[in-house]
Tab-separated table of C-alpha atoms and ligand atoms in Angstrom:
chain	number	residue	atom	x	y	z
A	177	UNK	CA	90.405	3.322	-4.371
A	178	UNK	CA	86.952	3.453	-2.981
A	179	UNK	CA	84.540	0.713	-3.517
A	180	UNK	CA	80.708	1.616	-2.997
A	181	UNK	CA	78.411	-1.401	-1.359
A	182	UNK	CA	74.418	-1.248	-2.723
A	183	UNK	CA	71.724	-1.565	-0.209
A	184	UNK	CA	70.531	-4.807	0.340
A	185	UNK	CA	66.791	-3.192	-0.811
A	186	UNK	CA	68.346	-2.257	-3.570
A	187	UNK	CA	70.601	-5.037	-4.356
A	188	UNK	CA	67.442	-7.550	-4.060
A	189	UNK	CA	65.551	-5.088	-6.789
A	190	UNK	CA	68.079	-5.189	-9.010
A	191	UNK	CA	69.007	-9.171	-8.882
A	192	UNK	CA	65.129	-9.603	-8.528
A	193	UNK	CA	64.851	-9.407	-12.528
A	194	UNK	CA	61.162	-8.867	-14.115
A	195	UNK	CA	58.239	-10.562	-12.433
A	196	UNK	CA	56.212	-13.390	-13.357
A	197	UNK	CA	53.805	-11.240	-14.851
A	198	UNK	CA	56.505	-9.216	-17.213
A	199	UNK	CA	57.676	-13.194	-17.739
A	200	UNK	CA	54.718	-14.108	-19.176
A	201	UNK	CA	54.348	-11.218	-21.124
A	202	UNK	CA	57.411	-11.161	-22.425
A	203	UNK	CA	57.493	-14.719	-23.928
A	204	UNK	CA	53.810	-14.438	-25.489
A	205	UNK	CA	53.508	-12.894	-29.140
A	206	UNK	CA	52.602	-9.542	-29.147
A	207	UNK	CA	49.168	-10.153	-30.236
A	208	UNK	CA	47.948	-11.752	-27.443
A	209	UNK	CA	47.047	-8.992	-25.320
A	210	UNK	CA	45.054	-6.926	-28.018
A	211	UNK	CA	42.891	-10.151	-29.096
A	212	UNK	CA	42.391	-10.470	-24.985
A	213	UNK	CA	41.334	-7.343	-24.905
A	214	UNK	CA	39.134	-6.816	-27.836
A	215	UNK	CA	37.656	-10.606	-27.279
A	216	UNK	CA	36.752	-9.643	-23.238
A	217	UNK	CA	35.509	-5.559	-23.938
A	218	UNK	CA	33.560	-7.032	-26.942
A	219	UNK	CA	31.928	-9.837	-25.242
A	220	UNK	CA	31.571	-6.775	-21.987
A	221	UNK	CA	29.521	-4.874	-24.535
A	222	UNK	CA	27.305	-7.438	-25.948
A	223	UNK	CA	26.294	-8.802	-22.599
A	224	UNK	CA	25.395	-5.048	-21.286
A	225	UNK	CA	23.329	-4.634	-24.334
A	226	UNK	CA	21.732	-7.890	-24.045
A	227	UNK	CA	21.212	-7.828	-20.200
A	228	UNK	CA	19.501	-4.305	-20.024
A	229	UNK	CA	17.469	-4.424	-23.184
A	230	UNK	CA	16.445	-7.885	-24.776
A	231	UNK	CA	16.486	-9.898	-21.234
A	232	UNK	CA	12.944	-9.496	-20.642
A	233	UNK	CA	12.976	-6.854	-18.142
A	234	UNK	CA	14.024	-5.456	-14.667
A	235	UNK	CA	16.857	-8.072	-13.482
A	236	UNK	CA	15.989	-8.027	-10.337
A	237	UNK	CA	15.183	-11.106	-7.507
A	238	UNK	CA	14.074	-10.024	-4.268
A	239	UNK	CA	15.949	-7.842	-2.263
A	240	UNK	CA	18.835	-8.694	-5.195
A	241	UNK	CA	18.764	-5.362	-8.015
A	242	UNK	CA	20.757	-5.872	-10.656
A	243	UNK	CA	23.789	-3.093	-11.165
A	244	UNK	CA	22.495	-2.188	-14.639
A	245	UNK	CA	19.094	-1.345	-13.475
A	246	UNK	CA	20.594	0.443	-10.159
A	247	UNK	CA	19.217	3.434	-9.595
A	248	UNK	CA	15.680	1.968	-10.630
A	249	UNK	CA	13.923	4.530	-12.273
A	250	UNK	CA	10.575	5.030	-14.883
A	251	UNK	CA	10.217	1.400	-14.610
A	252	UNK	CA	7.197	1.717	-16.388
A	253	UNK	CA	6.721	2.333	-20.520
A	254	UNK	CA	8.413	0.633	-23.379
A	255	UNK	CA	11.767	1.819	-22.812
A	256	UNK	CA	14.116	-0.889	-20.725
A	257	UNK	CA	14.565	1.072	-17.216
A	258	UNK	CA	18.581	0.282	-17.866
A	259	UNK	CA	18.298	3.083	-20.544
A	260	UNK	CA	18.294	5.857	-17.977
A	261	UNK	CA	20.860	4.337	-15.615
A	262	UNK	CA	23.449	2.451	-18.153
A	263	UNK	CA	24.934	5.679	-19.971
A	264	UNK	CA	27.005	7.069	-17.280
A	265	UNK	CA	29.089	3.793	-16.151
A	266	UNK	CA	29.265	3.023	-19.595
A	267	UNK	CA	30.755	6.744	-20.969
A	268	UNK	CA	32.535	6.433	-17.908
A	269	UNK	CA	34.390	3.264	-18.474
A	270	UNK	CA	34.690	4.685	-22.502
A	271	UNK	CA	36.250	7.745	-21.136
A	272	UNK	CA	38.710	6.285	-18.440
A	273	UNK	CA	41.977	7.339	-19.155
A	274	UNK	CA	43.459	3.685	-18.925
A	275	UNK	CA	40.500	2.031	-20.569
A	276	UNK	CA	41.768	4.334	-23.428
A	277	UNK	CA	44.948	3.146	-23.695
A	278	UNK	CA	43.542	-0.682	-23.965
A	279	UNK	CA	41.090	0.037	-26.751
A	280	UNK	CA	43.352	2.376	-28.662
A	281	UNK	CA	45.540	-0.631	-28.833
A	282	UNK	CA	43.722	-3.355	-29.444
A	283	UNK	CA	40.634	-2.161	-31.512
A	284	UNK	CA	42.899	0.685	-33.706
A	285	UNK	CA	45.587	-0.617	-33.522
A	286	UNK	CA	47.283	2.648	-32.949
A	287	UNK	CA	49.972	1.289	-32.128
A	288	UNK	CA	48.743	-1.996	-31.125
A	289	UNK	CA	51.579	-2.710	-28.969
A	290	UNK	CA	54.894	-1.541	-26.703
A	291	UNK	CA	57.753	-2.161	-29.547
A	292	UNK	CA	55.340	-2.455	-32.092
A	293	UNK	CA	55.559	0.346	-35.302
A	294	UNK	CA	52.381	2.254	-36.329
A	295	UNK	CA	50.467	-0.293	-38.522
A	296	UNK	CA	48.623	3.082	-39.780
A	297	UNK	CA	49.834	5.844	-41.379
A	298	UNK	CA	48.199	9.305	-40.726
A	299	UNK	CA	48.891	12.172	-39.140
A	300	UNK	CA	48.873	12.314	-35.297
A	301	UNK	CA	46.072	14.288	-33.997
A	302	UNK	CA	45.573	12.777	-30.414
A	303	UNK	CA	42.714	13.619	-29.185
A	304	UNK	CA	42.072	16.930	-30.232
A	305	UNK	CA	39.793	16.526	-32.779
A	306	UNK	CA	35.886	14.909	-32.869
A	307	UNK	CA	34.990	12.257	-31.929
A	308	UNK	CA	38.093	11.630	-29.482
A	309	UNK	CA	38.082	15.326	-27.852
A	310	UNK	CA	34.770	13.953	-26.209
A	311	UNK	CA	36.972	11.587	-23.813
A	312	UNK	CA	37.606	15.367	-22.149
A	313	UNK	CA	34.566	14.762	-20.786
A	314	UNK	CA	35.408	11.856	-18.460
A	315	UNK	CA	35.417	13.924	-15.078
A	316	UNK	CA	32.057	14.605	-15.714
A	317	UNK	CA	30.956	11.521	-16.093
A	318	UNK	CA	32.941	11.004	-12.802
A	319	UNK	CA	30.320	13.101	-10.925
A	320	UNK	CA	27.671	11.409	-12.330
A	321	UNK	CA	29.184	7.931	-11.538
A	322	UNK	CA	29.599	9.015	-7.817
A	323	UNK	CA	25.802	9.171	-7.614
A	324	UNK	CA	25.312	6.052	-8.903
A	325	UNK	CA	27.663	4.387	-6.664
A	326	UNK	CA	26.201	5.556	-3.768
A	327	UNK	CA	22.970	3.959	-5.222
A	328	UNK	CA	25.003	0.511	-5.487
A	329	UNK	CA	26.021	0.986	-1.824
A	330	UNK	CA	22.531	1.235	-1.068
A	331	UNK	CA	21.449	-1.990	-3.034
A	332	UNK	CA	23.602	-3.374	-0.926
A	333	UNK	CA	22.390	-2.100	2.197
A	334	UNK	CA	18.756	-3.564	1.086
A	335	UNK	CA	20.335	-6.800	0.171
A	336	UNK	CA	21.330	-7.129	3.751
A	337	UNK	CA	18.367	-5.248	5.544
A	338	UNK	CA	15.736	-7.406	3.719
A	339	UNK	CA	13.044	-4.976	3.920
A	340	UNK	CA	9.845	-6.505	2.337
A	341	UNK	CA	11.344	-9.966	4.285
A	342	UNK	CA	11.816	-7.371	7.675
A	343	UNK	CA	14.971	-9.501	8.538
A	344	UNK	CA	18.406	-9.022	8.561
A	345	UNK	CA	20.154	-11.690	5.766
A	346	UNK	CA	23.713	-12.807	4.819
A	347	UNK	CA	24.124	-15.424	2.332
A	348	UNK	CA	25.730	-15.484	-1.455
A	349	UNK	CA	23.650	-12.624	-3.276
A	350	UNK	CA	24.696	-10.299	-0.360
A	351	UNK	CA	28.895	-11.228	-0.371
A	352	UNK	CA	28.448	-11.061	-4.285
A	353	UNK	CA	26.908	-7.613	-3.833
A	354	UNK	CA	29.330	-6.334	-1.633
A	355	UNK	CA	32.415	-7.763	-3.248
A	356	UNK	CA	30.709	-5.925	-6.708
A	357	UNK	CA	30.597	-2.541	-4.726
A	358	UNK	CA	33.649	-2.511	-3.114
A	359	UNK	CA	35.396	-3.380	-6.843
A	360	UNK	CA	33.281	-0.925	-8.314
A	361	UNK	CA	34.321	1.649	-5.416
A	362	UNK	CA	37.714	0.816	-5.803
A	363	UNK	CA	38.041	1.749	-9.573
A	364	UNK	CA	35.829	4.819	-9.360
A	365	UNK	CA	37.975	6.481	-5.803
A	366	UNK	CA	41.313	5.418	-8.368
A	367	UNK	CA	40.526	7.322	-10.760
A	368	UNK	CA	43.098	9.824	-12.523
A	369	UNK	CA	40.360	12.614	-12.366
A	370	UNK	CA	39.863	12.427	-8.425
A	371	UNK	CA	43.717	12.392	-8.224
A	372	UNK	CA	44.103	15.425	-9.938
A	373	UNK	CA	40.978	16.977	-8.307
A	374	UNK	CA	42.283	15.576	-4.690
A	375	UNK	CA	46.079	16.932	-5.119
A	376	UNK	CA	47.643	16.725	-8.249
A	377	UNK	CA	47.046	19.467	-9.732
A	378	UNK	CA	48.767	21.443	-6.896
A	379	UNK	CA	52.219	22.848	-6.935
A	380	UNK	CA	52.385	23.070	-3.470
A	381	UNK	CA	50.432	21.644	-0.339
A	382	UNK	CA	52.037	23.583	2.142
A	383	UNK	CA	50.488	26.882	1.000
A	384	UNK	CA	47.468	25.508	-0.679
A	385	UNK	CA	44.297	26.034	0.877
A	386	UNK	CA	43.610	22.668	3.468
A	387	UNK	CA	46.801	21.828	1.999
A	388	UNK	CA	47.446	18.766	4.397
A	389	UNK	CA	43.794	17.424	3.552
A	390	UNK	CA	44.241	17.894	0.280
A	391	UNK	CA	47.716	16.027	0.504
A	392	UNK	CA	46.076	12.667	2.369
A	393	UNK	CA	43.501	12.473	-0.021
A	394	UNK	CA	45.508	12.494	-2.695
A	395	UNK	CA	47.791	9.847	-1.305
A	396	UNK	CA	44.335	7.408	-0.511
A	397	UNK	CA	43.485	8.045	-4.074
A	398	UNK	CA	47.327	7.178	-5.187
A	399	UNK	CA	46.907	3.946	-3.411
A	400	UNK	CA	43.846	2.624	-5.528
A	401	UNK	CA	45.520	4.650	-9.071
A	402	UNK	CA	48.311	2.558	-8.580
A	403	UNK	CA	46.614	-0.353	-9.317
A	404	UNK	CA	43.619	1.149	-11.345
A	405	UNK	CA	44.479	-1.369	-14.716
A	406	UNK	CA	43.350	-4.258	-12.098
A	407	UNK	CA	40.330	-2.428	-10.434
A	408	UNK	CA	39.255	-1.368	-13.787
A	409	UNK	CA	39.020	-5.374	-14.734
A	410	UNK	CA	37.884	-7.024	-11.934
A	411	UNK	CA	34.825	-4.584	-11.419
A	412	UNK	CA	33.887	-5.180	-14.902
A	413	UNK	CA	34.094	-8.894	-14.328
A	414	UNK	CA	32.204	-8.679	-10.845
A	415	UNK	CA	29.303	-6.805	-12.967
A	416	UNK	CA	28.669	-9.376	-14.891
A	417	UNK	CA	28.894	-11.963	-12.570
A	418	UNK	CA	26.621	-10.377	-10.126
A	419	UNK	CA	24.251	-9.688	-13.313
A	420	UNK	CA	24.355	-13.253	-14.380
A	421	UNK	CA	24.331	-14.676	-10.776
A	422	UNK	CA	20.409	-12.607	-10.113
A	423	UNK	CA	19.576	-13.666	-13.375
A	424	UNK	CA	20.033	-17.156	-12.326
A	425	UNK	CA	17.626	-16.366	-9.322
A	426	UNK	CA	14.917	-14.297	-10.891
A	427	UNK	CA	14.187	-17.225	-13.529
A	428	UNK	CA	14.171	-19.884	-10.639
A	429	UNK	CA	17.421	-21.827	-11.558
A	430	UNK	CA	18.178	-22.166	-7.627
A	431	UNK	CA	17.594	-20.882	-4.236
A	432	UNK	CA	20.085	-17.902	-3.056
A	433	UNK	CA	21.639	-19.899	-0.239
A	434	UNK	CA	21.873	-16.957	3.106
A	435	UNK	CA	21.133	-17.312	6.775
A	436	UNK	CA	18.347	-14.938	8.406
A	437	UNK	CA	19.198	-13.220	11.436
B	86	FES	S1	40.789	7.256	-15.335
B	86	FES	FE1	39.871	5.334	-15.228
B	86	FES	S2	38.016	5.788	-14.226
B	86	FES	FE2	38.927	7.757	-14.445
């Protein structure tokens, strides 16, 4: 008779049972999560329409620029500069391949839920037909995105390098900025797009071309994916907050509290 003994690793996994989070889930009607979802992307929506066209222009309190005015471009004429910037993080974040998955849910409710039956009853057609064979497009958007972090990273750098002050700063605005960034960098470098382009749509490294580069990236990229559901939600949050937290500045409602250097 042989008896076989499970690693304690995997002993511990399988005694560990589901996690808080699967808990919580678990015990909370099925609803929940759609009506989170469609209550938070919603209210998302309204406040980006609100903030770049009926706030009253640029948002934007000294070295502080607003993300949804970053790059700053045409700032004069009718036409709220946020017009020319908004539309790729926007298509981007209506394109993202998890993003998706949320909205399908919880606005069609197609299904709206794990477990849950189709609540509507027509033929499948994915998302090969107009308007949803447009999400194709999301690696393009990607591009553009790139550019317009690396205009957020240099907000940032002018949040810190004051230079109409000509000092070097670090207070609240700044660590907002910066925490906004790096959010916003980690969801775009996460992305399933930049996976595939990094690695994953090789068969094999070995005899790819820079195989072994190829093969790290796509493992730094596979660090952030793994986690892209929580990237994707905590830069949209830090958006806002940074938004709401110049806003606060521009119209006077405090001082930003920073030391100069
Ligand atoms: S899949 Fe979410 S940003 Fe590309």
């Amino acid at each position: 008779m042989s008896t076989s003994v499970a690693p304690a690793s995997l002993a511990a996994e399988v005694h560990a049972g589901p996690g808080a989070w699967a808990r919580l889930r678990g015990s909370s009607p099925w609803w929940l999560l759609p009506a989170t979802v469609v209550t938070v992307l919603g209210g998302f929506t309204v406040y980006s329409l609100w903030t770049a066209f009926l706030s009253g222009g640029v948002n934007q309190s000294g070295p502080y620029l607003s993300p949804f005015y970053s790059p700053l471009l045409w700032t004069t004429g009718p036409v709220s500069p946020a017009l020319w910037v908004l539309g790729s993080p926007l298509l981007f974040r209506a394109t993202c391949y998890y993003y998706r998955k949320a909205y399908y849910r919880s606005f069609f409710w197609d299904p709206p839920s794990c477990a849950i039956g189709e609540m509507r009853h027509r033929a499948y057609r994915g998302e090969n037909a107009f308007p949803l064979f447009l999400n194709n497009l999301h690696r393009y958007f990607f591009y553009l995105v790139l550019i317009v972090t690396g205009f957020l990273w240099y907000d940032v750098y002018l949040a810190f390098f004051d230079p109409a002050g000509g000092h070097v700063q670090m207070g609240i605005g700044t660590g907002i900025m910066l925490a906004n960034v790096i959010l916003l960098s980690g969801y775009t470098f996460g992305c399933h797009s930049l996976r595939h382009l990094a690695g994953g749509n090789l068969d094999c490294y070995s005899t790819a071309r820079f195989g072994t580069a190829r093969l790290r990236a796509w493992r730094w990229v596979t660090v952030l994916n793994e986690r892209h559901p929580l990237w994707a939600w905590a830069s949209m949050f830090s958006v806002v907050i940074t938004d709401v937290y110049i806003h606060l500045l521009h119209v006077g409602a405090f001082a930003d509290p920073h030391i100069v250097f």
